[in-house]
mmCIF file of C-alpha atoms in Angstrom:
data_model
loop_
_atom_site.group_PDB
_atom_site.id
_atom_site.type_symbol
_atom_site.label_atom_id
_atom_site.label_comp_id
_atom_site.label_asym_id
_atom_site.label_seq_id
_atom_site.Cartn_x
_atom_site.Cartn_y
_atom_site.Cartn_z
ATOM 1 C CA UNK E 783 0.000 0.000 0.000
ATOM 2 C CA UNK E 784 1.575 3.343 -1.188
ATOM 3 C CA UNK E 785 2.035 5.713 2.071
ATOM 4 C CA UNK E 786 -0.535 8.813 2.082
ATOM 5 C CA UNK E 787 1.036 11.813 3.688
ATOM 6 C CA UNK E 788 -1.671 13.311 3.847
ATOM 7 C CA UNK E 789 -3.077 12.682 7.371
ATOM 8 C CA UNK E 790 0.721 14.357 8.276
ATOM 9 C CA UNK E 791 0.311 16.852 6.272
ATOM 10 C CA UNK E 792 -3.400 17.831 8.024
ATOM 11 C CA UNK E 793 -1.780 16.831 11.641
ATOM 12 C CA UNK E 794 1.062 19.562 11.110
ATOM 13 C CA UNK E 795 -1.187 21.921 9.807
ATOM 14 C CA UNK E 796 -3.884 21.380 12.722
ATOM 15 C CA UNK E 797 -0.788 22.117 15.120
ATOM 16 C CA UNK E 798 -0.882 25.443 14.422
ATOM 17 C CA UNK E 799 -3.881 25.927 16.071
ATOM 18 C CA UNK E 800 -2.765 28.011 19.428
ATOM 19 C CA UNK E 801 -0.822 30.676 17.618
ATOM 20 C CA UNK E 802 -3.409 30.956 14.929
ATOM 21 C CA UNK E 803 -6.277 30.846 17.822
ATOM 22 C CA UNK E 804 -4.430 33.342 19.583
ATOM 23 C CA UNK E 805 -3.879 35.897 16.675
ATOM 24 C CA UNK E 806 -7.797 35.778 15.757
ATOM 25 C CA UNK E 807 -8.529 36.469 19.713
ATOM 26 C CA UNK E 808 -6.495 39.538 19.509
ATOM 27 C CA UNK E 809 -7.527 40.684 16.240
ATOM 28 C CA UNK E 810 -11.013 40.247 17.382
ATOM 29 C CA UNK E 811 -10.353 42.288 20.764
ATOM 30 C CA UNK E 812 -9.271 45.182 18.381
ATOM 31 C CA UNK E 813 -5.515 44.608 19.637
ATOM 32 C CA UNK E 814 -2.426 44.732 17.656
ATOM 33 C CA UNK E 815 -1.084 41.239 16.234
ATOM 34 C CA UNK E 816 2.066 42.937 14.980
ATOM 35 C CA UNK E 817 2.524 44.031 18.931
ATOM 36 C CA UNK E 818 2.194 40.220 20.165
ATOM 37 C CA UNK E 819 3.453 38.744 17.034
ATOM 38 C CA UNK E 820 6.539 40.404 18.317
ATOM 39 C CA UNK E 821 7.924 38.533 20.921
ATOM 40 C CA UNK E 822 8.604 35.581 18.690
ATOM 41 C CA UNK E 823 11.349 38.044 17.049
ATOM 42 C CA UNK E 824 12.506 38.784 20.675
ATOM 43 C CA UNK E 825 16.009 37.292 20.846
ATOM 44 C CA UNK E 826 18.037 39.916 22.510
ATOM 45 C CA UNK E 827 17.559 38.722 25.922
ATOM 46 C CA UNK E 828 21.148 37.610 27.444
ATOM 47 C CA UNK E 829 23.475 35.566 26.621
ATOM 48 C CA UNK E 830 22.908 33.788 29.409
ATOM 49 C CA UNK E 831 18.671 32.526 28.744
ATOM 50 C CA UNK E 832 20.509 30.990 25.637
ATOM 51 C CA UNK E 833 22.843 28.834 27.601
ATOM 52 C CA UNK E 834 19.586 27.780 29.189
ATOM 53 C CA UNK E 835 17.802 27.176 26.472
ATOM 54 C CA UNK E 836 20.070 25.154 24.929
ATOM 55 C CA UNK E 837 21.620 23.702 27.834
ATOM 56 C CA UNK E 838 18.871 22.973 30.470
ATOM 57 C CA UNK E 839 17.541 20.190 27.910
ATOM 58 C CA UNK E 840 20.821 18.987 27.890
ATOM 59 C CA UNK E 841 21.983 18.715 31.327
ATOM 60 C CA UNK E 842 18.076 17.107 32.153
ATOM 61 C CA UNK E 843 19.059 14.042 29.869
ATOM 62 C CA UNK E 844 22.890 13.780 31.078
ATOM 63 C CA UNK E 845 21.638 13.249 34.270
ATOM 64 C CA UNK E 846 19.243 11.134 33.978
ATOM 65 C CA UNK E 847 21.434 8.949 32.150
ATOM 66 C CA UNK E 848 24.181 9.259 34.550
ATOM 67 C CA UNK E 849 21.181 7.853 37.159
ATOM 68 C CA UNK E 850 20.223 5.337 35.023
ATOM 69 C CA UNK E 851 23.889 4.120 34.984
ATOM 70 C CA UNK E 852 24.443 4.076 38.527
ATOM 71 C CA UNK E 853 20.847 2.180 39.008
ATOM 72 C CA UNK E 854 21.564 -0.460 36.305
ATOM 73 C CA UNK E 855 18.816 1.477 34.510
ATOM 74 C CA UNK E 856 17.828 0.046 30.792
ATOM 75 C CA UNK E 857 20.953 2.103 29.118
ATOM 76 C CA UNK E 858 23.557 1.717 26.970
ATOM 77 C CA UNK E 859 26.709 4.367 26.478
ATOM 78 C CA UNK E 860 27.574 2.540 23.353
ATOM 79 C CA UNK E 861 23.978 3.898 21.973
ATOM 80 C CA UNK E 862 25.534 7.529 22.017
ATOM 81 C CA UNK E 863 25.340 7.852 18.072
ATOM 82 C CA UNK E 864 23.319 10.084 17.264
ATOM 83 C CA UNK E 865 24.598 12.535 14.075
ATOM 84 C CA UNK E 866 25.258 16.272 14.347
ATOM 85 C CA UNK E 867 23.123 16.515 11.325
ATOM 86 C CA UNK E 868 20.444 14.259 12.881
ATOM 87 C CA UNK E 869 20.535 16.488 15.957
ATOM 88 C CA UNK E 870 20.547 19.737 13.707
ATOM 89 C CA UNK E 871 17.318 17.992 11.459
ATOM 90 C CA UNK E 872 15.621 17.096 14.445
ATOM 91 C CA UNK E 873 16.047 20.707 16.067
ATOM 92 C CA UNK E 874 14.932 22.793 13.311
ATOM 93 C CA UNK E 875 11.773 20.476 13.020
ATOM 94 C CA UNK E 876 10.934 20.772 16.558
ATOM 95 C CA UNK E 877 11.395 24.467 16.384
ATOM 96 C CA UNK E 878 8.688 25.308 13.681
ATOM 97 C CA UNK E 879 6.089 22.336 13.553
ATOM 98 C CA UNK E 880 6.947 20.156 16.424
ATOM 99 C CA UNK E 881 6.291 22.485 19.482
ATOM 100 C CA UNK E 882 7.801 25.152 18.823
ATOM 101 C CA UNK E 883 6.367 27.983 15.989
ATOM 102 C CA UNK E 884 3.229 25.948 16.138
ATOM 103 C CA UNK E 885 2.685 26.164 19.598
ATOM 104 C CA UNK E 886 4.504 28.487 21.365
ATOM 105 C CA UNK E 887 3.029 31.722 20.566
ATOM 106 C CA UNK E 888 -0.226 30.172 21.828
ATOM 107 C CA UNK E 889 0.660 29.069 24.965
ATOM 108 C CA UNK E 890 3.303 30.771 26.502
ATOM 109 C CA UNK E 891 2.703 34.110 24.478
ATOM 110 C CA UNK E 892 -0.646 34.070 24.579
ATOM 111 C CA UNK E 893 -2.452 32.381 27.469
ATOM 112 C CA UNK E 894 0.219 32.453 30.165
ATOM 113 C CA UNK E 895 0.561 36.518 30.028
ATOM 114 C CA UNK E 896 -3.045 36.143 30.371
ATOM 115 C CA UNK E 897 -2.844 34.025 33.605
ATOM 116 C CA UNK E 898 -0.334 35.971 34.820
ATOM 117 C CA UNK E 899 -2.508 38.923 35.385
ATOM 118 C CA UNK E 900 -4.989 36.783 37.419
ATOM 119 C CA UNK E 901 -2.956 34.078 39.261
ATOM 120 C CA UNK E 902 0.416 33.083 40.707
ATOM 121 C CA UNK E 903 2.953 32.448 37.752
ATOM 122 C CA UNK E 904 3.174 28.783 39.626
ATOM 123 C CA UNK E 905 -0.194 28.706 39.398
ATOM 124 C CA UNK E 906 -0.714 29.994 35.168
ATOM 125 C CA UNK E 907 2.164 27.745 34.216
ATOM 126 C CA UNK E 908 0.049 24.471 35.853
ATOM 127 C CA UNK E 909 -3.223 25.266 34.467
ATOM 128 C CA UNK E 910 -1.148 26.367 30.661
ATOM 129 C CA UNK E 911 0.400 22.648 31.341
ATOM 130 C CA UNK E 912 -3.534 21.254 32.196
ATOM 131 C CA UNK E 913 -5.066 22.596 28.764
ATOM 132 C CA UNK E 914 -1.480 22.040 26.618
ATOM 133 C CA UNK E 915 -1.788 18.514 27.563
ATOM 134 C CA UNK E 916 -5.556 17.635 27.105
ATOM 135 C CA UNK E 917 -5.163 19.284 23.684
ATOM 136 C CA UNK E 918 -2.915 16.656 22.905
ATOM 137 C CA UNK E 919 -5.710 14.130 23.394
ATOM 138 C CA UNK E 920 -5.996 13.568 19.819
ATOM 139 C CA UNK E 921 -2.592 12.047 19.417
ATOM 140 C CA UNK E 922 -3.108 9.447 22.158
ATOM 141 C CA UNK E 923 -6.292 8.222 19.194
ATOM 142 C CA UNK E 924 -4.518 8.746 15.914
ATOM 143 C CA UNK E 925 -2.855 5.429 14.422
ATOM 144 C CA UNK E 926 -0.028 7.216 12.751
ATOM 145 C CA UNK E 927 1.442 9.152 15.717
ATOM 146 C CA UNK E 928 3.502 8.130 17.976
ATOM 147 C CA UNK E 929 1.559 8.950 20.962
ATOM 148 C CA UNK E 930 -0.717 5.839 19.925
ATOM 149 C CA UNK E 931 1.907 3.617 20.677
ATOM 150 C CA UNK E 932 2.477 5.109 23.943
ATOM 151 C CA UNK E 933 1.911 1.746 26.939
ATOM 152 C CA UNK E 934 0.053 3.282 30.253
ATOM 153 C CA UNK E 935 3.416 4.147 31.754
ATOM 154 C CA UNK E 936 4.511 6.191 28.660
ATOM 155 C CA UNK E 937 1.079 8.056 28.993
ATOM 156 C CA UNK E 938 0.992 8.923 32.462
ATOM 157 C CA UNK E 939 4.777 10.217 32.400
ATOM 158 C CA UNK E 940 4.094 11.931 29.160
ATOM 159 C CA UNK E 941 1.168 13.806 30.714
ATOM 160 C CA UNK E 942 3.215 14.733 33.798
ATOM 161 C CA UNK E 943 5.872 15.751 32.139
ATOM 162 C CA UNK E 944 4.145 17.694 30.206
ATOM 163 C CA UNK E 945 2.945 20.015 33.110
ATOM 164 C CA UNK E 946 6.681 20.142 34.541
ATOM 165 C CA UNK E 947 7.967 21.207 31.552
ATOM 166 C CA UNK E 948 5.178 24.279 31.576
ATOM 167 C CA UNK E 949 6.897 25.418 34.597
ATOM 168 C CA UNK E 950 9.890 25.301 33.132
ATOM 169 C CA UNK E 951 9.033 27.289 29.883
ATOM 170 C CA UNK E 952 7.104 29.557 32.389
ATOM 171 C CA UNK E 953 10.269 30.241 33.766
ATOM 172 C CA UNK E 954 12.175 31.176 30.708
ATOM 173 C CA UNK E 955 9.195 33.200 29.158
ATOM 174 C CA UNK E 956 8.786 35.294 32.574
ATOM 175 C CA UNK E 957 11.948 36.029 32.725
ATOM 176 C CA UNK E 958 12.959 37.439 28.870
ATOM 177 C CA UNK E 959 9.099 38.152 27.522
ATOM 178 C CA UNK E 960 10.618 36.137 24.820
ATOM 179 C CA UNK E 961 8.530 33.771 22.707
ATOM 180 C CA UNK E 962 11.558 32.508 20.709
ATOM 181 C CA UNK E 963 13.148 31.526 23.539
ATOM 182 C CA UNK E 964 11.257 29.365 24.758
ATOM 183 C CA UNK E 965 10.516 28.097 21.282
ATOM 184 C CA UNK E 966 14.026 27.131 21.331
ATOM 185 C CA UNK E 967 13.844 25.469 24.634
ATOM 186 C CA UNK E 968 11.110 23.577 23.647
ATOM 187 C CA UNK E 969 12.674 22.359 20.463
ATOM 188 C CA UNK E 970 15.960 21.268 22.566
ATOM 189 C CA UNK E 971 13.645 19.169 25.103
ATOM 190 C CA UNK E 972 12.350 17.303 21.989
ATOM 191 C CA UNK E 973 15.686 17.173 20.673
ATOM 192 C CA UNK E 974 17.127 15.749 23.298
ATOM 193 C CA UNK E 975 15.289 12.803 23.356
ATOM 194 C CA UNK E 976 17.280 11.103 20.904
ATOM 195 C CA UNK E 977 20.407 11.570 23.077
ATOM 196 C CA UNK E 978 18.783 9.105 25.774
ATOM 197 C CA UNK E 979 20.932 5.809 24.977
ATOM 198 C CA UNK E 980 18.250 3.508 25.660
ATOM 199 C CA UNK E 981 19.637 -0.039 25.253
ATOM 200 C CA UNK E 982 16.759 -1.357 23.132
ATOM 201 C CA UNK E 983 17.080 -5.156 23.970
ATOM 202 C CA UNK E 984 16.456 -4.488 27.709
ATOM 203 C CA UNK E 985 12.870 -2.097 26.940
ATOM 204 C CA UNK E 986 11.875 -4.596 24.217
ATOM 205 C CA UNK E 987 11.824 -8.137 24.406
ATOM 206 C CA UNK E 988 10.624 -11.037 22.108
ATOM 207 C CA UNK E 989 8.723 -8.173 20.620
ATOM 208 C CA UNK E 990 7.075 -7.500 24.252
ATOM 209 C CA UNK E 991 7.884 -3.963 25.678
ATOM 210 C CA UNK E 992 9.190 -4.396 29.393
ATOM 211 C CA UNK E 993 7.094 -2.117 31.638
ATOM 212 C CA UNK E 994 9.200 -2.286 34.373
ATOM 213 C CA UNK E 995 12.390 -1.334 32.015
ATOM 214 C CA UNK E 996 10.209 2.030 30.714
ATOM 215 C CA UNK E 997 8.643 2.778 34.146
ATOM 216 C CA UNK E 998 12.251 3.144 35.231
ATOM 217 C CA UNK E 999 13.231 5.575 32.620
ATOM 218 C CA UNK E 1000 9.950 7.581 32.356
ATOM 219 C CA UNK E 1001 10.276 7.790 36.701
ATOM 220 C CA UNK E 1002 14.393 8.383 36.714
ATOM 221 C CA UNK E 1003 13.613 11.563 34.093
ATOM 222 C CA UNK E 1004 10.288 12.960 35.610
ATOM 223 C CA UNK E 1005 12.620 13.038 38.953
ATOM 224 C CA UNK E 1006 14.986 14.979 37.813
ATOM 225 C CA UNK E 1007 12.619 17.676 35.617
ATOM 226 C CA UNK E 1008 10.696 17.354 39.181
ATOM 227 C CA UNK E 1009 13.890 18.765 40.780
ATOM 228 C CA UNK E 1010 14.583 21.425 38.204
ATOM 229 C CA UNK E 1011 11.373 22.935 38.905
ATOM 230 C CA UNK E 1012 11.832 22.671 42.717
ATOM 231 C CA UNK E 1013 15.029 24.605 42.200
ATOM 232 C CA UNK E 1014 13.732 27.239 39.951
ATOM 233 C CA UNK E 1015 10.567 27.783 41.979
ATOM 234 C CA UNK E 1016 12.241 27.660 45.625
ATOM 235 C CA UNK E 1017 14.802 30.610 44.115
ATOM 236 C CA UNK E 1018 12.486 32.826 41.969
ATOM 237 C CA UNK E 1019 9.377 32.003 43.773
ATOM 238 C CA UNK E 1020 6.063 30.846 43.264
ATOM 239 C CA UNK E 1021 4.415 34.248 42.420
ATOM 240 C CA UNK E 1022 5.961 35.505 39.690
ATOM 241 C CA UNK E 1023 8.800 32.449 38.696
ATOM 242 C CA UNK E 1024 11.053 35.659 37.709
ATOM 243 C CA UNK E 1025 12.946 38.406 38.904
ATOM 244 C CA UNK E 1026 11.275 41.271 38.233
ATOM 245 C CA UNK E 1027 8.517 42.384 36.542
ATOM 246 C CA UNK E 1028 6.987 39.552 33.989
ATOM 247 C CA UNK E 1029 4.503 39.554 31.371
ATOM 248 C CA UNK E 1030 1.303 40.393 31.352
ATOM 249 C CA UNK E 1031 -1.934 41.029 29.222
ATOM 250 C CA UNK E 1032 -0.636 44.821 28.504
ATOM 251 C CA UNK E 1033 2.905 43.537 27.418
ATOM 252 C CA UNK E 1034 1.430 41.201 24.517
ATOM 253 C CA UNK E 1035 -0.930 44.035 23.862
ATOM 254 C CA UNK E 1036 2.592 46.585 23.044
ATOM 255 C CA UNK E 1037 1.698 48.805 26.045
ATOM 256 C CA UNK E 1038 4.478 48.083 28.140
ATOM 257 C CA UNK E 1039 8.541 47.705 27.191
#
């Protein structure tokens, strides 16, 4: 049977729904788009927000696979093969149709200023997490994505990882009222997936997945995103998840610098 790429092609496009959703609201509010399409240009935030966004992702996975070494985890160094160019393809997809572009503006440029006016930024960045992660329903019913194949354990980490990582972008959006930013981040954390050397004969087995084998993995890296968030919040707090002043509905709206 001759592969349709169709269904892809209406999947990618149906992933642009937050920043699209979120353009029409403002247009429709008589707001400028141009003043919160903005912040996805916003790169010109310190050199130091791009050491996180490139290197939190980074340092997440290095540790959990120096854990999963030391617990006789389901890993293998020798798995570490991953191409520059693979890394580079798999970046620059994440980045505008993966979770990044498509997403992005939605969610953390969009609906977490909007929380932030109302709640704690702890608070906005769980709720963002809530309604990112139910709107990936879908996926967990479509044959052709991977989140169909997810087993239970898969699901429930993927869900709670989901909302940790909203805390996280929280974090790096509050800080720089940068959309690209945490675009970026968000690509690396997908990136970095592939740099998890996995040692494929221990998760699968006579064509059986070993539940135990992924439960360890999917528990070992939820710990340690766990403990990134419990070191960003107990330092920049719970209220705002920044120092200083963070973004709000008038920011998005070009009303404040």
């Amino acid at each position: 049977m001759e592969l349709s790429w169709t269904p892809w092609i209406l999947i990618y496009i149906g992933s642009f729904g937050p920043p699209v959703s979120a353009a029409v609201v403002t247009w429709l509010q008589g707001e400028s788009v141009r003043a919160w399409a903005r912040q996805i240009g916003r790169w010109r935030v310190g050199w130091p927000w791009w050491v996180v966004a490139f290197g939190v992702p980074v340092a997440i996975i290095a540790v959990t696979t120096g854990i999963l070494v030391v617990i006789g985890g389901p890993v293998d160094l020798a798995q570490l093969s991953a191409s520059p160019a693979m890394i580079v393809v798999i970046f620059i997809f994440g980045l505008t149709v993966s979770g990044g572009l498509n997403e992005e503006p939605g969610w953390r440029g969009f609906m977490q200023p909007y929380l932030n006016d109302q709640y704690s930024a702890l608070t906005a960045s769980l709720i963002v997490g809530v309604v990112w992660a139910v709107w990936h329903l879908p996926y967990f019913v479509i044959p052709i994505t991977p989140h169909s194949g997810f087993t239970p354990v898969n699901q429930i980490g993927w869900f709670v990882g989901i909302i940790l990582l909203s805390v996280i972008l929280t974090w790096a959006y509050n800080n720089t009222g940068s959309v690209l930013i945490v675009m970026v981040l968000h690509a690396m954390v997908n990136t970095t997936d592939i740099l998890l050397p996995l040692a494929p004969d221990r998760i699968v087995q006579d064509g059986v997945i070993i539940e135990r084998a992924v439960a360890t993995v999917t528990v070992t890296q939820l710990g340690v995103q766990l403990l990134v968030v419990l070191l960003i919040v107990g330092y920049f707090g719970r209220h705002s998840i920044a120092h200083g002043e963070i973004p709000g509905v008038a920011y998005i709206q070009g009303k404040t610098a």
